[in-house]
Each structure stands twice: as C-alpha cells, then as structure tokens.
Coordinates of N, CA and C in Angstrom, one line a residue:
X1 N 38.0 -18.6 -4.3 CA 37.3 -19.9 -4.4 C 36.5 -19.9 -5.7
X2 N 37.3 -20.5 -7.1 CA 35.9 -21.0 -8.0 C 35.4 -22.3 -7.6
X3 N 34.2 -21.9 -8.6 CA 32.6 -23.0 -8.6 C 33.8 -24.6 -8.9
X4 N 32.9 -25.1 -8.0 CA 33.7 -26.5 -8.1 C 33.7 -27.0 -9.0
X5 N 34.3 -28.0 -10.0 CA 34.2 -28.8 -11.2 C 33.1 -29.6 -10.9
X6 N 31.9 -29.9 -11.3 CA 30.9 -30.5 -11.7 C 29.9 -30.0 -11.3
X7 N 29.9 -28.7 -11.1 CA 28.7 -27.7 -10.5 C 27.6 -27.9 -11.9
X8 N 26.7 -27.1 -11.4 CA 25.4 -28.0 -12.7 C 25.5 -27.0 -13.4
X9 N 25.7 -26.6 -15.2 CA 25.5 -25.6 -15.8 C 24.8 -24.9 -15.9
X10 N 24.6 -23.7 -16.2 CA 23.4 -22.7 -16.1 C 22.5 -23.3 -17.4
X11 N 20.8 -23.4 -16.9 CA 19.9 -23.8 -17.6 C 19.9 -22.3 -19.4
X12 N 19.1 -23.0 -20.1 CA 18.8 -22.1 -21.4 C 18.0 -20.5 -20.8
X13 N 18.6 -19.3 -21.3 CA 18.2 -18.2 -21.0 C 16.3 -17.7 -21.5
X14 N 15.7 -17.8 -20.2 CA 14.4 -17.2 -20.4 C 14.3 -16.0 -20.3
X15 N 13.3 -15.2 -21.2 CA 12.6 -13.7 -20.9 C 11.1 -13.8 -20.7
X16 N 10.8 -13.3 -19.3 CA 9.0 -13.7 -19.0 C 8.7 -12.1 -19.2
X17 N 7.6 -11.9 -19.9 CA 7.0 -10.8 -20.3 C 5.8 -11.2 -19.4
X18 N 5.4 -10.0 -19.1 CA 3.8 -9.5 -17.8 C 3.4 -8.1 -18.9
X19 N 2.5 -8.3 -19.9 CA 1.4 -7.3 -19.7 C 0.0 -7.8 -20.0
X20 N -0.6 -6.9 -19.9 CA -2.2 -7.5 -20.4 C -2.7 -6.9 -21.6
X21 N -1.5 -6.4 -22.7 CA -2.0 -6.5 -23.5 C -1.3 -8.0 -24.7
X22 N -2.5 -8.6 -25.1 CA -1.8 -9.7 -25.5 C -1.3 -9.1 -26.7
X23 N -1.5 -8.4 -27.9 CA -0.7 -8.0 -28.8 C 0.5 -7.4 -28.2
X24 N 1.1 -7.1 -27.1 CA 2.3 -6.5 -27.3 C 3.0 -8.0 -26.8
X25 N 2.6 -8.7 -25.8 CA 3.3 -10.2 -25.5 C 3.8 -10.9 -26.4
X26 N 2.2 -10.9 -27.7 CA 3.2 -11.5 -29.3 C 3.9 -10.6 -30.0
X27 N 4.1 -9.5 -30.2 CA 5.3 -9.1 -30.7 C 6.2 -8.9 -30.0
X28 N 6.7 -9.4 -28.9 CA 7.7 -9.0 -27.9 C 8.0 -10.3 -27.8
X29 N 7.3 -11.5 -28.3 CA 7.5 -13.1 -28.0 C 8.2 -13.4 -29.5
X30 N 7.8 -12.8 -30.5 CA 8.4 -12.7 -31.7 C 9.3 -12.4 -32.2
X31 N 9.7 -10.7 -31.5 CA 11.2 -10.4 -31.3 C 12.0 -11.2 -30.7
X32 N 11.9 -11.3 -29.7 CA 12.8 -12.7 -29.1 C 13.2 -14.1 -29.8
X33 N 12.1 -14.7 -30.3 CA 12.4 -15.9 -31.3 C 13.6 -15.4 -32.3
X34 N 13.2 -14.2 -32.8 CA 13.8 -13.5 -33.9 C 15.1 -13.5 -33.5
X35 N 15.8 -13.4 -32.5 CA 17.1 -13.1 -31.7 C 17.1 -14.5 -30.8
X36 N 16.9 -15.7 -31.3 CA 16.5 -16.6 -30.7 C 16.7 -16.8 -29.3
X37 N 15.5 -16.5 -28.6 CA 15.7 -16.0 -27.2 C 14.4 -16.4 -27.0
X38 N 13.8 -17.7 -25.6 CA 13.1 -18.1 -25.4 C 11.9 -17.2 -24.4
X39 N 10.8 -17.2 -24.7 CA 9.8 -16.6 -23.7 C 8.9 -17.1 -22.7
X40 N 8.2 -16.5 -22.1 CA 7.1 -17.0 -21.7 C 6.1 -15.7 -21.0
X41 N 4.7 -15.8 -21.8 CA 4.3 -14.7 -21.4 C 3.1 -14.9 -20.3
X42 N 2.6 -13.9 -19.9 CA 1.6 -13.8 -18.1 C 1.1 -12.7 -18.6
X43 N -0.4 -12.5 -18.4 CA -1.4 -11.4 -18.9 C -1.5 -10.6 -17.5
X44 N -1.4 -10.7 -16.4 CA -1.2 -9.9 -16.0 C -0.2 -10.6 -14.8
X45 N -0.2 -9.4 -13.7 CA 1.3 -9.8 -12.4 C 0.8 -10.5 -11.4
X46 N -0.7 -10.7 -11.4 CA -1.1 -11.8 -10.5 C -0.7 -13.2 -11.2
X47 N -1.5 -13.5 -12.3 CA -1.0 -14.6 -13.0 C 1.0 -15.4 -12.9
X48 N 1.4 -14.1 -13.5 CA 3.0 -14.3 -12.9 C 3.1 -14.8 -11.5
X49 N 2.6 -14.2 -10.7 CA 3.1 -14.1 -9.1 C 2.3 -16.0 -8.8
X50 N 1.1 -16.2 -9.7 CA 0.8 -17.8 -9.4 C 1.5 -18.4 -9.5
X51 N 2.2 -18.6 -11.0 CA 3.3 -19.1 -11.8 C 4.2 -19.4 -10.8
X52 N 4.9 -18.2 -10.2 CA 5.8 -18.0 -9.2 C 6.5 -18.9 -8.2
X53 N 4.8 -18.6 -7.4 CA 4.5 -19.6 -6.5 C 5.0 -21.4 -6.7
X54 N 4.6 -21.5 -7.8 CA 5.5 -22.7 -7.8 C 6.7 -22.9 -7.7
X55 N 8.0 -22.3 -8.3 CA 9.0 -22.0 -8.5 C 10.2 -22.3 -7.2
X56 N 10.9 -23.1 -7.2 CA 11.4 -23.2 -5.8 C 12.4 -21.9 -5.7
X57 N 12.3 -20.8 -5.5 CA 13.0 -20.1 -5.3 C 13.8 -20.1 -4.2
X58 N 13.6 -20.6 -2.6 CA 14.7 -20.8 -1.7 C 15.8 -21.5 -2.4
X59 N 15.5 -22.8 -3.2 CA 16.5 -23.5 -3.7 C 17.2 -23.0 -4.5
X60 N 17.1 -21.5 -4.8 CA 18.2 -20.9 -5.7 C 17.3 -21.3 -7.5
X61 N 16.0 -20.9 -7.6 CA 15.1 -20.4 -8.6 C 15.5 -18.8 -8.7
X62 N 15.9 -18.6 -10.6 CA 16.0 -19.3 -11.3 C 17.7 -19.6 -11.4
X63 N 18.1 -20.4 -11.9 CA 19.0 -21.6 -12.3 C 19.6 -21.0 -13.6
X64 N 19.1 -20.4 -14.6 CA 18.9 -20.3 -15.8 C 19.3 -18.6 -15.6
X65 N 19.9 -17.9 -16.6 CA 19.6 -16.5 -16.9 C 18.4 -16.1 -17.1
X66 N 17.5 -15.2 -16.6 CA 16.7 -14.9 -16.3 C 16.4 -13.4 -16.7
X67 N 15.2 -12.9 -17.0 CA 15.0 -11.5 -16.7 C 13.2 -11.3 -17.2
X68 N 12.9 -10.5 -16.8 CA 11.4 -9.9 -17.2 C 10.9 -8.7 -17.9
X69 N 10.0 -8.8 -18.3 CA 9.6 -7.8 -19.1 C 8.6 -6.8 -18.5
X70 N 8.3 -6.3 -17.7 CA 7.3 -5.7 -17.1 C 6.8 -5.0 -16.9
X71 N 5.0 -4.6 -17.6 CA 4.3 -3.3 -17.8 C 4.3 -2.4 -16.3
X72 N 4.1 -1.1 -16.5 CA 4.2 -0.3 -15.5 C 2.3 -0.7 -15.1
X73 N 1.9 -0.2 -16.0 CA 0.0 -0.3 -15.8 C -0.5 -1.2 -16.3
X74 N -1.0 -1.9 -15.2 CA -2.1 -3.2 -15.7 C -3.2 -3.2 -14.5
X75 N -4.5 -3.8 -14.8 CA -5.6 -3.7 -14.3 C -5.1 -4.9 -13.3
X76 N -5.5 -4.6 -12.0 CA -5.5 -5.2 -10.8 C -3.8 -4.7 -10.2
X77 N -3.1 -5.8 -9.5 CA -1.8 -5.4 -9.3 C -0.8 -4.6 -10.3
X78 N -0.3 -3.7 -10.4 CA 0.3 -3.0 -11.0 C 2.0 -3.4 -10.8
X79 N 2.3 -3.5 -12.1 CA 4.0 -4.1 -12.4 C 4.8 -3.2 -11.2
X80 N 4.3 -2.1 -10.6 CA 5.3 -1.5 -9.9 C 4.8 -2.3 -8.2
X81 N 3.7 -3.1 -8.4 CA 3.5 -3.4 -7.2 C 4.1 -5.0 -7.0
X82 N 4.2 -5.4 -8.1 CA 4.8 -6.7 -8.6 C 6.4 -7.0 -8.0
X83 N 7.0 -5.9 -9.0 CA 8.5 -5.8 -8.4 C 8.7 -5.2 -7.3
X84 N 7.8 -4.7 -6.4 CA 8.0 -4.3 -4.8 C 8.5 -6.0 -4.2
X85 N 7.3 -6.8 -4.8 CA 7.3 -7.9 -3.9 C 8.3 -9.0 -4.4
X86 N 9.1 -8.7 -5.7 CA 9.8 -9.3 -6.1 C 11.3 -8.9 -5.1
X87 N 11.2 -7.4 -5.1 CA 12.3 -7.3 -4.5 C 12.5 -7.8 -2.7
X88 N 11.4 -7.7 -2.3 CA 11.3 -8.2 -0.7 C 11.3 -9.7 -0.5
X89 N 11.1 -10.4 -1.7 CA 11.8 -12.2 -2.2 C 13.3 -11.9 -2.6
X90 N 13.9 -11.1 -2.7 CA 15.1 -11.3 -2.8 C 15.4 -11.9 -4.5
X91 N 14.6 -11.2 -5.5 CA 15.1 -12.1 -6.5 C 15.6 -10.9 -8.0
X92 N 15.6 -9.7 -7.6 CA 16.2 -9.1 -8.4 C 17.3 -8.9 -9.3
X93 N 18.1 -9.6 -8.5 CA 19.5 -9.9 -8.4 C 19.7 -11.0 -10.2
X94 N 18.9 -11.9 -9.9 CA 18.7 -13.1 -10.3 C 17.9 -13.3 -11.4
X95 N 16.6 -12.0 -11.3 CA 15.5 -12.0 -12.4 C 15.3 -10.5 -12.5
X96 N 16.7 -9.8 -12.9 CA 16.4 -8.4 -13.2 C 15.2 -8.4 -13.9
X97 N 14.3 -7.0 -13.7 CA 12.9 -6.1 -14.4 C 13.5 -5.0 -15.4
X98 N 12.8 -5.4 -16.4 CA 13.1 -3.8 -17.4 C 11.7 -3.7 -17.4
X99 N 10.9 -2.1 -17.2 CA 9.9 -2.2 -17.1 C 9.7 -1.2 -18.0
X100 N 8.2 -1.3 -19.0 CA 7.6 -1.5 -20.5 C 7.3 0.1 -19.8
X101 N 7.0 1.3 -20.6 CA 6.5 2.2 -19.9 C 6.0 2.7 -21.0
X102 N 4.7 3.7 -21.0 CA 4.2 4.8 -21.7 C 4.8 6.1 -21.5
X103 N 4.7 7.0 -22.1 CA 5.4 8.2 -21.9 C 5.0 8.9 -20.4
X104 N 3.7 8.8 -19.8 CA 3.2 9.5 -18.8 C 4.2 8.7 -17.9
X105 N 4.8 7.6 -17.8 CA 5.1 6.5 -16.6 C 6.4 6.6 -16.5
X106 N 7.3 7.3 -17.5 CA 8.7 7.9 -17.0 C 8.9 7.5 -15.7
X107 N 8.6 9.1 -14.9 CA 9.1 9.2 -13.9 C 9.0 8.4 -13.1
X108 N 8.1 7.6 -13.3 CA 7.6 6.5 -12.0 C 8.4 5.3 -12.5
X109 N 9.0 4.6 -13.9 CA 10.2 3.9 -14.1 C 11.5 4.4 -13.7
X110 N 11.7 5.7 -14.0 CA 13.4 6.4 -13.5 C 13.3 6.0 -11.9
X111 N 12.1 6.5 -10.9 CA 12.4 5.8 -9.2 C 12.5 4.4 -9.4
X112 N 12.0 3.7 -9.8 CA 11.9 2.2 -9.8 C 13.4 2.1 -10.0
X113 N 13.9 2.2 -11.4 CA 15.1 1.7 -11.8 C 16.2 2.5 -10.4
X114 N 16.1 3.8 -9.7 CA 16.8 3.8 -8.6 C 16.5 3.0 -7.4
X115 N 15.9 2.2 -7.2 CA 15.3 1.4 -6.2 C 15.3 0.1 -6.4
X116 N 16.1 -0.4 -7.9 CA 17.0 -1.6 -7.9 C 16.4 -2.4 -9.2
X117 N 15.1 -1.8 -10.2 CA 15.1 -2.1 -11.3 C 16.4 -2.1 -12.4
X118 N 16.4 -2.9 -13.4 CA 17.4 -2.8 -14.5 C 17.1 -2.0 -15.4
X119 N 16.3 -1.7 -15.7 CA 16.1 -0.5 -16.6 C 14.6 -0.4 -16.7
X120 N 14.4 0.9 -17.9 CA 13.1 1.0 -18.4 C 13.0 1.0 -20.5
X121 N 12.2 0.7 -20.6 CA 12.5 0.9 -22.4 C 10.7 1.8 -22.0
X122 N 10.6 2.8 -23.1 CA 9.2 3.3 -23.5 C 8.7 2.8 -24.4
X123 N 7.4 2.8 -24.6 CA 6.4 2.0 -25.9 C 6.4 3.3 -26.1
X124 N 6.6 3.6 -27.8 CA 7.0 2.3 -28.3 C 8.7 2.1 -28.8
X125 N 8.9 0.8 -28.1 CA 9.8 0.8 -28.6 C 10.8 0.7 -29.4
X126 N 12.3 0.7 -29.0 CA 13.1 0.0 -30.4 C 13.4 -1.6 -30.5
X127 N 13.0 -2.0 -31.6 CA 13.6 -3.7 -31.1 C 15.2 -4.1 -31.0
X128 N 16.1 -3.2 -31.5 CA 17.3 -3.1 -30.8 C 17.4 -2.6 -30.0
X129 N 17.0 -2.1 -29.8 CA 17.2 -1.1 -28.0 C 16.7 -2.0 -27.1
X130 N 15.4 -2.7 -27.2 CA 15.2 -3.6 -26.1 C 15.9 -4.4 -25.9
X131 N 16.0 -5.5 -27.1 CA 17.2 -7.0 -27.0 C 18.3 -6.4 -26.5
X132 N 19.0 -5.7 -27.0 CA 20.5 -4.9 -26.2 C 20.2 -4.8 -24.8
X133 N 18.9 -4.5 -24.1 CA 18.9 -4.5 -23.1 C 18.5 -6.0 -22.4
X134 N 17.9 -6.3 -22.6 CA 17.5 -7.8 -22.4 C 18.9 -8.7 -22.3
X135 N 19.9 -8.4 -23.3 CA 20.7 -9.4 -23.4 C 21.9 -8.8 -22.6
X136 N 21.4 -7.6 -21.8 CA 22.4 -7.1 -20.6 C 21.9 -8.1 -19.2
X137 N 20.7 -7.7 -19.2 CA 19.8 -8.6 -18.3 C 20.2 -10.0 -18.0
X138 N 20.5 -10.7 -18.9 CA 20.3 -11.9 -18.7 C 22.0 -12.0 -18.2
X139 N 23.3 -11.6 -18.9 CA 24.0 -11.0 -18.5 C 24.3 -11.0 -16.6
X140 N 23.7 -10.1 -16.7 CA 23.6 -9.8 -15.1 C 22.9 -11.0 -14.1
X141 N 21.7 -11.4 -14.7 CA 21.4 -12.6 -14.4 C 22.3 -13.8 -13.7
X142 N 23.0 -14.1 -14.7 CA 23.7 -15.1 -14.7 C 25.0 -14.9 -13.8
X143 N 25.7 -13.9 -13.8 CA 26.7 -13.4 -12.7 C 25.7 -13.3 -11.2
X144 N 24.1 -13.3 -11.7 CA 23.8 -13.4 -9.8 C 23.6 -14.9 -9.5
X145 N 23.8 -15.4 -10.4 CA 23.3 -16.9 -10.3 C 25.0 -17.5 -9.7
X146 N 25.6 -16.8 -10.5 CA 26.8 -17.4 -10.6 C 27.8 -17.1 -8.3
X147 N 27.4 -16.1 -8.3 CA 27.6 -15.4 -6.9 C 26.3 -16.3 -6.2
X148 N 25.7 -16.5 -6.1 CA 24.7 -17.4 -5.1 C 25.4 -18.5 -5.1
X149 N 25.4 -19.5 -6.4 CA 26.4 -20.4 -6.4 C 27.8 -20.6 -5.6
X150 N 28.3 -19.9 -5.4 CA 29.7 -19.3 -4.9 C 29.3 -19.3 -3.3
X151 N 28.1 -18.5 -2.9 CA 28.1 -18.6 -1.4 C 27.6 -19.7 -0.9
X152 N 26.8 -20.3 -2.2 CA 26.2 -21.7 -1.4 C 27.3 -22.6 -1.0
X153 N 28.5 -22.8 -1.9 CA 29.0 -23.6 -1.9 C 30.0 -23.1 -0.8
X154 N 30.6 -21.8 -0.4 CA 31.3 -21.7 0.7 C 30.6 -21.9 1.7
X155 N 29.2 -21.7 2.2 CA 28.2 -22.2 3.1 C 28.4 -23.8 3.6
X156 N 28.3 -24.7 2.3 CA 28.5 -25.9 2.6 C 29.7 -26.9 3.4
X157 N 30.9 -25.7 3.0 CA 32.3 -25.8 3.1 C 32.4 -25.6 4.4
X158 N 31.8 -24.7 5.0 CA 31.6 -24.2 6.6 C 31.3 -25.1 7.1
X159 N 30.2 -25.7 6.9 CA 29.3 -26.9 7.1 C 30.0 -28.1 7.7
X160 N 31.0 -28.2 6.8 CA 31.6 -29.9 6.5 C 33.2 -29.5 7.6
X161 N 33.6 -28.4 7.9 CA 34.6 -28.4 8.8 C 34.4 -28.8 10.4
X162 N 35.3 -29.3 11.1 CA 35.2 -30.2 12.1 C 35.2 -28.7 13.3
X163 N 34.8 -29.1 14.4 CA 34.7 -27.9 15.6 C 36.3 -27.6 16.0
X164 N 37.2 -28.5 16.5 CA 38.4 -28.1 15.9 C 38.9 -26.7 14.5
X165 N 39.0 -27.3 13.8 CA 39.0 -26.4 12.2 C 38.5 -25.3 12.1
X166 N 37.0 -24.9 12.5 CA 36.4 -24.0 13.0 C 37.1 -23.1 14.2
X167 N 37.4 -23.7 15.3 CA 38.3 -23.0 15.7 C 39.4 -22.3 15.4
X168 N 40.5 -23.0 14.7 CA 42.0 -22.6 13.9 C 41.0 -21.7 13.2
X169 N 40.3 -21.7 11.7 CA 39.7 -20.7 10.9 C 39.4 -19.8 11.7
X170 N 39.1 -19.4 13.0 CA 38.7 -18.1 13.4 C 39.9 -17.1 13.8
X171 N 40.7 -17.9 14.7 CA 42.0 -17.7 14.8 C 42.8 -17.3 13.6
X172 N 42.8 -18.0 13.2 CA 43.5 -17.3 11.3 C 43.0 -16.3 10.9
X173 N 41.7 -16.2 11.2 CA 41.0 -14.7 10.6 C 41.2 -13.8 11.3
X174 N 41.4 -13.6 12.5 CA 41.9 -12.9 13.1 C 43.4 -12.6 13.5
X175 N 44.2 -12.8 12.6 CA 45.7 -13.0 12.3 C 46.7 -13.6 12.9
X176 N 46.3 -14.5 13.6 CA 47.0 -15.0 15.1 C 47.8 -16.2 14.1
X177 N 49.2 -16.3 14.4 CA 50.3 -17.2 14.2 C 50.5 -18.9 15.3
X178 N 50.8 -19.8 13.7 CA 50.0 -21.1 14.7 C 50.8 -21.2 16.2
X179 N 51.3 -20.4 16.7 CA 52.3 -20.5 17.8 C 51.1 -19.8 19.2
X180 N 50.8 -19.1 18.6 CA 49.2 -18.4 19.4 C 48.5 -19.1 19.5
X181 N 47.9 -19.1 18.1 CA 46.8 -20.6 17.8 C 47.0 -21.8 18.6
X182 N 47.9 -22.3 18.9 CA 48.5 -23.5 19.6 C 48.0 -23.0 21.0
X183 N 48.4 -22.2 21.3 CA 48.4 -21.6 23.4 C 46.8 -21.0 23.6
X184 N 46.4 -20.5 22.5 CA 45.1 -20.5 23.0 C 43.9 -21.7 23.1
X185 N 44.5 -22.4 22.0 CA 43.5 -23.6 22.4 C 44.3 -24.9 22.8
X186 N 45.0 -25.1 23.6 CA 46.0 -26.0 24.6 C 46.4 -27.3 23.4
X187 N 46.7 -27.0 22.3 CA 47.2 -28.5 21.1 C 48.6 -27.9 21.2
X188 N 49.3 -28.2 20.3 CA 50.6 -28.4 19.6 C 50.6 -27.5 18.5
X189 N 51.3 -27.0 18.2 CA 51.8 -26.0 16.8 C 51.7 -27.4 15.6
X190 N 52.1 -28.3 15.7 CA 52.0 -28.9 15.2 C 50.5 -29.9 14.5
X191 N 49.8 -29.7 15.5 CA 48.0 -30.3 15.4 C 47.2 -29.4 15.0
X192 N 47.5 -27.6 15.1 CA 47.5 -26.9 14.4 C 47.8 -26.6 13.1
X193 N 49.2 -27.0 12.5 CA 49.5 -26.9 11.3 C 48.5 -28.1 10.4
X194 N 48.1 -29.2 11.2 CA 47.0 -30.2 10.5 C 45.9 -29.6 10.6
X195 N 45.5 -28.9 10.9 CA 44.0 -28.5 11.2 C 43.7 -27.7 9.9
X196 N 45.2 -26.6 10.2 CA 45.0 -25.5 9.4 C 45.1 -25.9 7.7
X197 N 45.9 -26.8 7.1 CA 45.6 -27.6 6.3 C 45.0 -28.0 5.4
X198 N 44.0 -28.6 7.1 CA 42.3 -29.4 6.4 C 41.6 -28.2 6.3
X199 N 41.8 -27.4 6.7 CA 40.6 -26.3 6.6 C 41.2 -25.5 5.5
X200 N 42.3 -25.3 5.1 CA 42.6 -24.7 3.7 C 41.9 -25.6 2.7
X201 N 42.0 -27.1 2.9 CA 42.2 -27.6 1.8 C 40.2 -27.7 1.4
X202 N 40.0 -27.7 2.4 CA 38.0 -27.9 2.4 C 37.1 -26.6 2.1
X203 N 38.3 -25.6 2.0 CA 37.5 -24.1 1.8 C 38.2 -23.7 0.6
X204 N 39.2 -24.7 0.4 CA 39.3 -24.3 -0.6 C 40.3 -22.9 -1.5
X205 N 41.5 -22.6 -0.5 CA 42.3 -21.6 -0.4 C 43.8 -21.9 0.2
X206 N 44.7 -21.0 -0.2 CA 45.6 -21.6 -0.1 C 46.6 -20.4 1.4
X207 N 45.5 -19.6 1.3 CA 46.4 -18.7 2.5 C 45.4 -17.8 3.3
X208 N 46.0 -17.4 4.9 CA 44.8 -16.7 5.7 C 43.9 -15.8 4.9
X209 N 44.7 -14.9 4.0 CA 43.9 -13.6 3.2 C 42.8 -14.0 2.1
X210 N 43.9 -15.2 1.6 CA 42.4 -15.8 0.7 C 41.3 -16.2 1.1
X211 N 41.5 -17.3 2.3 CA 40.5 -17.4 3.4 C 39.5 -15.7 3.8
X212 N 40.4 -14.7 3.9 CA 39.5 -14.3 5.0 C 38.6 -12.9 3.7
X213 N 39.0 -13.0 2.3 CA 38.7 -12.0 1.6 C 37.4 -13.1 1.4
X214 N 37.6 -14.2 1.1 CA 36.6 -15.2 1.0 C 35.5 -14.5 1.6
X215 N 35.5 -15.5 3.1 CA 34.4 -15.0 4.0 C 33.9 -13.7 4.1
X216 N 34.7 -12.3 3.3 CA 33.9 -11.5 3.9 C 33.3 -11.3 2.6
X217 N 33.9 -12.1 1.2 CA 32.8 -11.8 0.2 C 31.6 -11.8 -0.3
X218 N 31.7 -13.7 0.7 CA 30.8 -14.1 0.6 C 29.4 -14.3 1.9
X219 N 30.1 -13.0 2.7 CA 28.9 -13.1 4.3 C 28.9 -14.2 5.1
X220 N 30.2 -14.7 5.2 CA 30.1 -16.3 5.8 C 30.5 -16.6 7.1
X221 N 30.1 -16.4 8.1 CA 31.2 -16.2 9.0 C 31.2 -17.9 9.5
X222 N 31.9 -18.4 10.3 CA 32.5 -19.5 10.9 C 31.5 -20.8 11.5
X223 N 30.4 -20.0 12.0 CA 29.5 -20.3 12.8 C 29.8 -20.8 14.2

C-alpha cells in the first residue's frame, strides 16, 4: 500500500539543539545555516520538554524531518534524562537524538545510542562529521514519518470497511477460499466475490498476501 495521492508533504527539515551553553547553540545554529538547515535552540531540557508540551504529538508531531541535538550534562534535567522520556512518548523514531558529549561522557553516550539513540558526536567536534550525521538523522526522520503515515492510513482503511468486509478480510487472512468463505458465513460465493472486491479495493491491494503482508507490517489487525 503507498501514501495516497494528496497526502500532505513533509514540512521543511528542523534541527532543535538543547544545551545550556549558549555559545555552543550559536555555533551549532551557524553551522546549520551554513549547510542551510533550519534550527531552533532550548537552553536547557526542561525548556525543550515546555516547548514540547505544546506540540501535538498524538497527531503525529513532528510532520517535518526532524532530529535534535542533545547535551549529555546540563544543570537540572540531564539530556540523558530528557531522551528517557522522549523515548517512553514514543518519539525517537520521528525525532532521532545525536547526543553532544565530552570525553568523560563516552561511555554513558555508547549505552544511550544502544538503547535507541542515533548517535553521539564528542566536543569538540567536526563540522562535517556532525552535518553528515544530522543529515542521516533527518533521513531517518522522515522514513519514520513516512511509516506512521502508512499505518495511519491503513488504520483509517480498517475503519471505513463495512462488518461484512471485515468479516471476508479475516477469512482471507486466514487462507480460506471464497467457497469456505461463503459456508462459513451462510452468503453466496458470489456476495463474497463482492465483498472481497470492496475490501481489496478500500485497503488498497490487489491479492490475499498483499493484504495480509500489509497488516502484519503495519500492526493492524481487522478489529
């Protein structure tokens, strides 16, 4: 199943930087212009997490390729306490962390990045090394944006199928031939062949496998 024709394009790619030192925010807001790549910076991960708060994130925030910049050590919440709660919102996916490190904060970036961060760069860094990384980021971003999109819309697809349809769809997924399909739910092979049809044609597939690699790509079951 692709994104339907008139799905909304992905918004202009942001990088939000979190540290509290404001000199490194402006040369890291600089480099980006430089690579014309829009920013926006937060002095520290409470401020961010305000920011946040507005953000409709259920509705599938952000929209846009995304990714962050984010110190290991900052006074109050700490960037590693930040992306804990980023990842229990479910937004990693969508707003990969490269997180800013000092040499002592290695090891404590290397577990992070195994625990579902996108990388780490050290201070100080390279400013190709980081944009190459950044521009993986956003990258990845946009393929999570692009995959949410995808299950929303087979969600919606579920949605709009009649209790009938739903029925045949389960039966299909379970490999059963409209001649089964028919005797188990007392219609006609024939009212079956209509069903099955409308439900190809509204999900959007043209055979049981495509249907059923569908649903399991996208976690969707029938309801």
């Amino acid at each position: 199943m692709q994104l339907q024709p008139g799905s909304p394009p992905l918004g202009i790619p942001m990088v939000y930087l979190v540290d509290d030192e404001a000199v490194v925010r402006d040369a890291l807001a600089w480099l980006l212009r430089s690579r014309r790549r829009l920013s926006e910076g937060f002095a520290n991960a409470d401020a961010f997490e305000a920011w946040l708060a507005t953000r409709d994130i259920a509705g599938g925030w952000p929209d846009a390729p995304s990714c962050l910049l984010l110190d290991v050590r900052m006074p109050g919440t700490s960037g590693l306490q930040l992306f804990d709660r980023l990842v229990e919102r479910g937004l990693i996916d969508r707003l990969p962390v490269i997180f800013l490190t000092g040499h002592g904060d290695v090891p404590t970036a290397v577990a992070a990045v195994k625990h579902g961060a996108f990388d780490f760069v050290e201070k100080p860094f390279s400013d190709n090394a980081l944009v190459d990384r950044v521009e993986l980021a956003l990258q990845a971003s946009a393929e999570a944006i692009g995959r949410l999109r995808q299950r929303q819309q087979v969600a919606r697809a579920v949605a709009e199928l009649t209790d009938r349809e739903r029925d045949v769809m389960q039966r299909v997924i379970e490999g059963l031939p409209n001649k089964l399909i028919a005797d188990a739910l007392g219609i006609s092979v024939r009212t079956v062949e209509v069903h099955r049809a409308r439900m190809f044609d509204k999900m959007n597939v043209r055979s049981a496998v495509e249907l059923t690699n569908l649903l399991r790509e996208h976690g969707t079951g029938n309801g």
